PDB file of C-alpha atoms in Angstrom:
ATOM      1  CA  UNK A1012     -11.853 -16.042  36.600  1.00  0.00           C
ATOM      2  CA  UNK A1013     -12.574 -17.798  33.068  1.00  0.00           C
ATOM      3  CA  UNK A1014      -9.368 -18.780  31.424  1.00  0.00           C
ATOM      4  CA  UNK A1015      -8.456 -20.888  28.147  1.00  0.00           C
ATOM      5  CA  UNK A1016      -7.667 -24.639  29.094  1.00  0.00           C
ATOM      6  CA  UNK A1017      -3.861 -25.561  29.842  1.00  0.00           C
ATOM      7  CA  UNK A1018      -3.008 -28.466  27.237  1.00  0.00           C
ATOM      8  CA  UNK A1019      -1.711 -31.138  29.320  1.00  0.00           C
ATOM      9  CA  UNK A1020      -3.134 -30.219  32.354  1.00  0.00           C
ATOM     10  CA  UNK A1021      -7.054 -29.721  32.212  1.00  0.00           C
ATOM     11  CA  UNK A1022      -7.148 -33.507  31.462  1.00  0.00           C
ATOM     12  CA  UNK A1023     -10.759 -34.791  32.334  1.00  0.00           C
ATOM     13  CA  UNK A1024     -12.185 -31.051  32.923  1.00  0.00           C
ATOM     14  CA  UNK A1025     -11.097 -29.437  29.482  1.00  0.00           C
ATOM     15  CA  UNK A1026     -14.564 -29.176  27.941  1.00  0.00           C
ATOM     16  CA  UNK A1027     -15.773 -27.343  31.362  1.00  0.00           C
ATOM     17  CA  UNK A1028     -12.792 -24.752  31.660  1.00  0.00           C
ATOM     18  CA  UNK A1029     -13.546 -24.112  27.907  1.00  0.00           C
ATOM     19  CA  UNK A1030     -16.921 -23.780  28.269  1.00  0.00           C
ATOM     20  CA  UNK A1031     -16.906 -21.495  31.444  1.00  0.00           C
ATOM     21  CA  UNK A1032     -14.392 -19.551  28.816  1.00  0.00           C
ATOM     22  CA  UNK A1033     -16.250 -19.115  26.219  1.00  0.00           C
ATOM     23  CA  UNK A1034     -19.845 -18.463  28.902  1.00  0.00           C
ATOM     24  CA  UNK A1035     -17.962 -15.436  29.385  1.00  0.00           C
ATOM     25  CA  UNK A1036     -18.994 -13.409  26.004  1.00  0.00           C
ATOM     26  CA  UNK A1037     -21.489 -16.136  24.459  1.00  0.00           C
ATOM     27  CA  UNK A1038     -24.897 -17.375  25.706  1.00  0.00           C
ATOM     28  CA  UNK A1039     -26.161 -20.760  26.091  1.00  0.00           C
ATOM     29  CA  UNK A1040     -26.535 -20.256  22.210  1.00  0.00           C
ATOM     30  CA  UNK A1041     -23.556 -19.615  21.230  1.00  0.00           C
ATOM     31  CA  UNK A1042     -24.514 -15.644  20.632  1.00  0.00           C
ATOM     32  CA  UNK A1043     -22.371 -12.704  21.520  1.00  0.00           C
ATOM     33  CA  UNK A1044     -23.185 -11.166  24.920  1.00  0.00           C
ATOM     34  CA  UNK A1045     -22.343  -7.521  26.190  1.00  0.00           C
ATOM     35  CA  UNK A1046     -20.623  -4.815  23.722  1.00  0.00           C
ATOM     36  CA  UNK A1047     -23.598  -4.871  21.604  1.00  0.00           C
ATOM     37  CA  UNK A1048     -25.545  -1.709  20.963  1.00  0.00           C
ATOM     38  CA  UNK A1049     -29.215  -2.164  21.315  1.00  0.00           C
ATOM     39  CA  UNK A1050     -31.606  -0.358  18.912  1.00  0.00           C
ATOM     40  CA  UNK A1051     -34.847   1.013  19.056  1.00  0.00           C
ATOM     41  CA  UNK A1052     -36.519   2.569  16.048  1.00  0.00           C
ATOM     42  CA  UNK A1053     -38.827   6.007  16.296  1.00  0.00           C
ATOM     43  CA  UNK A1054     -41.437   6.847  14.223  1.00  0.00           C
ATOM     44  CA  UNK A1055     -43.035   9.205  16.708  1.00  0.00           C
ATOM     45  CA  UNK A1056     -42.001  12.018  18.809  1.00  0.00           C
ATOM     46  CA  UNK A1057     -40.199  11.337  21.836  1.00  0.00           C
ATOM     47  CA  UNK A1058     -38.414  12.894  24.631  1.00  0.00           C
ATOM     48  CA  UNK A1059     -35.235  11.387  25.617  1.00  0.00           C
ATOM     49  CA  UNK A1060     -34.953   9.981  28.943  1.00  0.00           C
ATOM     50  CA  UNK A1061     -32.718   7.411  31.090  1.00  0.00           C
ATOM     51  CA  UNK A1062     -34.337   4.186  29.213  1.00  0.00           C
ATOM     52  CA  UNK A1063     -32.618   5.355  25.751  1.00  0.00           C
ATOM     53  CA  UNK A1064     -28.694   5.633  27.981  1.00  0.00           C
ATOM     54  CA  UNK A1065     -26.707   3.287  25.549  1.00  0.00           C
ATOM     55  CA  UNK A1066     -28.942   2.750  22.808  1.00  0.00           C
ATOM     56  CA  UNK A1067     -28.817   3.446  19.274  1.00  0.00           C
ATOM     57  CA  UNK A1068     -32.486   5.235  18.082  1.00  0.00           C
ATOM     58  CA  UNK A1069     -33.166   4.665  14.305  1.00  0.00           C
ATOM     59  CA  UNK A1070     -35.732   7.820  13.201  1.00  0.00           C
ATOM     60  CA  UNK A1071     -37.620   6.012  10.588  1.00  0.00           C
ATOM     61  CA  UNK A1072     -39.792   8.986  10.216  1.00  0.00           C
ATOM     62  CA  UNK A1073     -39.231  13.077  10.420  1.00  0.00           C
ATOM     63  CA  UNK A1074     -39.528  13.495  13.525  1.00  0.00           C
ATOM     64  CA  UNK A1075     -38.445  15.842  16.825  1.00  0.00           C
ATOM     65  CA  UNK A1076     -36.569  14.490  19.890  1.00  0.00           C
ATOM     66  CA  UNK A1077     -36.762  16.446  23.036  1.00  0.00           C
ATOM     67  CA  UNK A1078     -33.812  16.765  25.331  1.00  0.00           C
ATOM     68  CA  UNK A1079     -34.793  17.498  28.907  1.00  0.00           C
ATOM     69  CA  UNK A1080     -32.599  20.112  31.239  1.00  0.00           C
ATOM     70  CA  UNK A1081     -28.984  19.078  32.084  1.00  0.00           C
ATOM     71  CA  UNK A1082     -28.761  16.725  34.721  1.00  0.00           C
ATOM     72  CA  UNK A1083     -31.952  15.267  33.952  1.00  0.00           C
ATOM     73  CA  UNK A1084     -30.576  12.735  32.022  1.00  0.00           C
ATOM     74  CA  UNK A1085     -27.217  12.060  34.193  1.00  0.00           C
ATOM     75  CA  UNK A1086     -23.368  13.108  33.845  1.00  0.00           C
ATOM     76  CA  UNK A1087     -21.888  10.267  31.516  1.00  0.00           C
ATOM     77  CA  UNK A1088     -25.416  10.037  29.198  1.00  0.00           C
ATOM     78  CA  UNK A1089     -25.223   8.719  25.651  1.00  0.00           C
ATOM     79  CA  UNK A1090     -27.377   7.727  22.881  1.00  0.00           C
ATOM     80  CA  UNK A1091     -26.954   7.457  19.458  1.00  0.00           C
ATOM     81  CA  UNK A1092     -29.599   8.980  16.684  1.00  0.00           C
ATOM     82  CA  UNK A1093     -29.456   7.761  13.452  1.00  0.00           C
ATOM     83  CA  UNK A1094     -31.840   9.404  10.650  1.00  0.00           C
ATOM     84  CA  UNK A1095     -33.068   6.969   8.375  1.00  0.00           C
ATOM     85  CA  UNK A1096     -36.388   8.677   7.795  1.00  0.00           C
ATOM     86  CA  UNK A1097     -35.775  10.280   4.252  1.00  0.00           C
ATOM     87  CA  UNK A1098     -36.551  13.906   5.934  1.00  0.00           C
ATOM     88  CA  UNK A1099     -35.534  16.033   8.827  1.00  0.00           C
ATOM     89  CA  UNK A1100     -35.124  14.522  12.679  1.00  0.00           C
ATOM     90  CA  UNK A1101     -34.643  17.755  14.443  1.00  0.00           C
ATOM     91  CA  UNK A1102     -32.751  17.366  18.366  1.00  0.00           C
ATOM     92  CA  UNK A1103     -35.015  19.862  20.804  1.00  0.00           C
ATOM     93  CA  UNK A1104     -32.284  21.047  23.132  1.00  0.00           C
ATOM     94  CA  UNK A1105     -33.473  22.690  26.239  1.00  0.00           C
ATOM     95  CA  UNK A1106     -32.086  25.811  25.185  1.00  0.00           C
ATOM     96  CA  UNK A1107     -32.401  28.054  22.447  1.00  0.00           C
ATOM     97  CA  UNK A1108     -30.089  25.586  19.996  1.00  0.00           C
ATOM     98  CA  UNK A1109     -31.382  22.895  17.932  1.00  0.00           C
ATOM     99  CA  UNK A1110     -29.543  20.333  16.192  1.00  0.00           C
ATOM    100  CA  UNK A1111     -31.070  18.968  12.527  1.00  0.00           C
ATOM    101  CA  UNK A1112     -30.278  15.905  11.164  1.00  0.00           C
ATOM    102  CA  UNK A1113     -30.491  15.249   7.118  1.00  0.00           C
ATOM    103  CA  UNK A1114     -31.251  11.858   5.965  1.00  0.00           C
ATOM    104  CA  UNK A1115     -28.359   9.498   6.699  1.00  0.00           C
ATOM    105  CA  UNK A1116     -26.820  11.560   9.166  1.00  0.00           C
ATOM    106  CA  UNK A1117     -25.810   9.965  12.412  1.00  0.00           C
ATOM    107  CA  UNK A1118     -25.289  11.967  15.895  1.00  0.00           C
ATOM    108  CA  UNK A1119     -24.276  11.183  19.396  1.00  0.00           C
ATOM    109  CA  UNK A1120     -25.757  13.067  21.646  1.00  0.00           C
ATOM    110  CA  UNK A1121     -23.470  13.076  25.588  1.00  0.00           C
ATOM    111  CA  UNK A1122     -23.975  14.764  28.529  1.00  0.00           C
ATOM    112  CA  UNK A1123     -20.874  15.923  30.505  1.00  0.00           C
ATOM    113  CA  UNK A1124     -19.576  17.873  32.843  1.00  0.00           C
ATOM    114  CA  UNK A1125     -23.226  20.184  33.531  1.00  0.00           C
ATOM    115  CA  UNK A1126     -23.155  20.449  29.356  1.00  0.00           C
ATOM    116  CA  UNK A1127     -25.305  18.458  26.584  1.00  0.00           C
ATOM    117  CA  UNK A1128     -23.505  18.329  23.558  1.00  0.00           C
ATOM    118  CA  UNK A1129     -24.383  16.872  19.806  1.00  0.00           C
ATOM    119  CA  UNK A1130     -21.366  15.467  17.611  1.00  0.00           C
ATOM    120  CA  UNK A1131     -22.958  14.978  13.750  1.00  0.00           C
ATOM    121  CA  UNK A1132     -22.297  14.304  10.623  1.00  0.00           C
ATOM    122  CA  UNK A1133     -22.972  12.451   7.520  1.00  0.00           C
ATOM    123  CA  UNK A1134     -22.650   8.562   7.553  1.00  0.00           C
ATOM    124  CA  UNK A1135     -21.636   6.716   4.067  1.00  0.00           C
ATOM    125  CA  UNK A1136     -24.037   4.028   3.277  1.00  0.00           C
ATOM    126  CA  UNK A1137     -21.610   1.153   2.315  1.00  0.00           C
ATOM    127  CA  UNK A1138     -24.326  -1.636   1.444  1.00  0.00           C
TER     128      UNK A1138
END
């Protein structure tokens, strides 16, 4: 396991244990690893599927995203949608119930438990 060098006791292999540290959340760079959301935009229609799990979509256009059946996507399935498209992103559930998002809204869509759920709301643009 990584750990912090020991002052007075790493002598000769401090710069190693600090690097193996810090190798631990940064890459060869010096960038942040791991944590970080990865975004896609969407200009098109889509249906949602395993490749968006963990990702934040960015609608840049009105558009309609199709959620497939429970369980098609996997107990424990996230993704974020954020509508930046200056219209209407509408969610396609696989039911009757649709979810539609207004221009700055953000939603999280999560599948759990056999159930596909949408949590939404307005963001606040702060800059």
């Amino acid at each position: 396991m990584a750990r912090l060098p020991t002052p007075g006791s790493d002598s000769g292999s401090w710069g190693d244990v600090l690097n193996a540290y810090l190798g631990v959340g940064h890459d060869a760079a010096g960038n942040n690893v791991g944590g970080k959301i990865l975004e896609t935009t969407a200009a098109t229609s889509f249906t949602l599927g395993t490749t968006y799990e963990g990702k934040r979509i960015v609608a840049t256009a009105a558009i309609t995203i199709t959620v497939p059946s429970v369980g098609t996507l996997g107990n424990g399935y996230g993704v974020e949608i954020v509508n930046d498209s200056g219209g209407t992103v509408i969610i396609d559930g696989p039911g009757s119930t649709n979810v539609s998002l207004s221009d700055g809204d953000v939603a999280y869509l999560l599948e759990a438990n056999g159930k596909q759920r949408v949590v939404t709301g307005a963001s606040t643009l702060i800059s």
